[in-house]
Coordinates of C-alpha atoms in Angstrom, one line a residue:
M858 CA 1.7 0.0 1.8
K859 CA -0.2 1.5 4.7
G860 CA -3.5 0.1 5.8
T861 CA -5.2 3.4 4.9
D862 CA -3.9 3.1 1.3
I863 CA -5.3 -0.4 1.1
F864 CA -8.6 0.8 2.6
E865 CA -8.7 3.6 0.0
R866 CA -8.0 1.3 -2.8
T867 CA -10.7 -1.2 -1.6
I868 CA -13.3 1.6 -1.4
H869 CA -12.3 3.0 -4.8
T870 CA -12.6 -0.5 -6.4
Y871 CA -16.0 -1.0 -4.9
L872 CA -17.2 2.4 -6.1
V873 CA -15.9 1.9 -9.6
Q874 CA -17.7 -1.5 -9.8
R875 CA -20.9 0.0 -8.4
A876 CA -20.7 2.9 -10.9
A877 CA -20.2 0.4 -13.8
S878 CA -23.4 -1.6 -12.8
D879 CA -25.6 1.3 -11.6
E880 CA -26.2 4.1 -14.0
L881 CA -27.8 6.4 -11.4
F882 CA -24.9 6.0 -9.1
A883 CA -22.5 6.6 -12.0
E884 CA -23.8 10.1 -12.4
K885 CA -23.3 10.9 -8.7
Y886 CA -19.8 9.2 -8.8
A887 CA -18.7 11.4 -11.7
N888 CA -19.3 14.6 -9.6
P889 CA -16.0 16.6 -10.0
Q890 CA -16.5 18.2 -6.5
K891 CA -16.2 14.7 -4.8
S892 CA -13.0 12.8 -4.3
I893 CA -11.9 9.5 -2.9
D894 CA -9.8 11.2 -0.3
D895 CA -12.7 13.1 1.0
C896 CA -14.8 10.0 0.9
V897 CA -12.3 8.1 3.1
T898 CA -12.1 11.1 5.4
Y899 CA -15.9 11.1 5.7
I900 CA -15.9 7.4 6.5
L901 CA -13.2 7.7 9.1
N902 CA -15.0 10.6 10.8
T903 CA -18.3 8.7 10.8
V904 CA -16.7 5.6 12.2
Q905 CA -15.0 7.7 14.9
K906 CA -18.3 9.4 15.9
S907 CA -20.0 6.0 16.2
G908 CA -17.6 4.7 18.8
C909 CA -17.6 1.2 17.3
N910 CA -14.4 -0.6 16.4
G911 CA -15.6 -3.0 13.8
F912 CA -18.0 -2.7 10.8
A913 CA -19.3 -5.0 8.2
D914 CA -18.2 -4.4 4.6
D915 CA -21.7 -3.4 3.6
E916 CA -21.8 -0.7 6.3
I917 CA -18.6 0.9 5.1
Y918 CA -19.6 0.7 1.5
S919 CA -23.0 2.3 2.3
M920 CA -21.1 5.2 4.0
A921 CA -19.1 5.6 0.8
V922 CA -22.2 5.6 -1.4
H923 CA -23.9 8.0 1.0
Y924 CA -21.0 10.4 0.6
Y925 CA -21.4 10.5 -3.2
D926 CA -25.3 10.6 -3.0
E927 CA -25.4 13.7 -0.8
D928 CA -24.6 17.1 -2.4
N929 CA -24.1 19.0 0.9
I930 CA -22.3 16.6 3.3
E931 CA -19.8 17.5 6.0
V932 CA -16.6 15.6 5.4
G933 CA -14.9 16.5 8.6
K934 CA -11.2 17.0 9.3
P935 CA -8.6 14.7 7.9
M936 CA -7.2 12.3 10.5
N937 CA -4.4 10.0 11.0
A938 CA -5.9 6.6 11.6
H939 CA -4.8 3.0 11.3
V940 CA -7.3 1.0 9.2
V941 CA -7.3 -2.8 9.1
V942 CA -8.7 -4.3 5.9
N943 CA -9.7 -7.9 6.1
H944 CA -9.7 -8.5 2.3
V945 CA -7.2 -10.3 0.2
V946 CA -5.3 -7.6 -1.5
E947 CA -4.1 -8.4 -5.0
L948 CA -0.5 -7.1 -5.5
T949 CA 0.8 -5.9 -8.8
E950 CA 3.8 -7.7 -10.3
E951 CA 6.1 -4.8 -9.2
E952 CA 4.8 -5.0 -5.6
K953 CA 5.3 -8.8 -5.6
E954 CA 8.9 -8.4 -6.9
Q955 CA 9.6 -5.7 -4.3
A956 CA 8.2 -7.9 -1.5
R957 CA 10.3 -10.8 -2.7
K958 CA 13.5 -8.6 -2.7
D959 CA 12.7 -7.3 0.7
A960 CA 12.2 -10.8 2.1
I961 CA 15.5 -12.0 0.6
Q962 CA 17.3 -9.0 2.0
K963 CA 15.9 -9.6 5.4
V964 CA 17.1 -13.2 5.4
Q965 CA 20.5 -12.2 4.3
D966 CA 20.8 -9.5 7.0
E967 CA 19.7 -12.0 9.6
A968 CA 22.3 -14.6 8.5
Y969 CA 25.0 -12.0 8.4
R970 CA 24.1 -10.8 11.9
K971 CA 24.3 -14.4 13.2
M972 CA 27.7 -14.9 11.6
T973 CA 29.2 -11.7 12.9
H974 CA 27.8 -11.8 16.4
P975 CA 28.2 -15.3 17.7
V976 CA 26.0 -16.3 20.6
K977 CA 28.0 -16.0 23.8
K978 CA 27.7 -19.0 26.2
T979 CA 27.2 -18.0 29.8
K980 CA 28.4 -20.0 32.7
R981 CA 25.7 -21.7 34.6
V982 CA 25.5 -20.4 38.1
V983 CA 23.7 -22.5 40.7
V984 CA 22.0 -20.1 43.2
N985 CA 21.2 -22.3 46.1
P986 CA 23.1 -25.6 45.8
Q987 CA 22.0 -28.3 48.1
P988 CA 24.7 -29.2 50.5
S989 CA 26.1 -32.7 50.3
L990 CA 27.4 -34.9 53.1
F991 CA 30.9 -34.1 52.1
D992 CA 30.5 -30.4 52.8
F993 CA 30.2 -31.0 56.6

């Protein structure tokens, strides 16, 4: 899963929780003209315009809420960005099983590669040997 997908899921989870606890925000969040994809695009464009590389969670969440609060807001152009999320991401059982299978396959491939391509020993070459008394 890409960082942007995890970022989108994190923002979406926050907004759903916020809408469940705040009735006024729930009305804004239910706006059919707004989408989580546009919200993420708005956040990424706002972050890019700021020139900063790191933000607190509350700053990003406030940008998401601002997107839903404003009726006429310029989202900006979609961009290809790498987003790092510093939250623990809960994986579904299917994702855990797939990660386990991928890890097992990686170990098996590594073991097979070591068995089929043995490490070649190279001769040790001394570049500047010190002459001995017997060389004279």
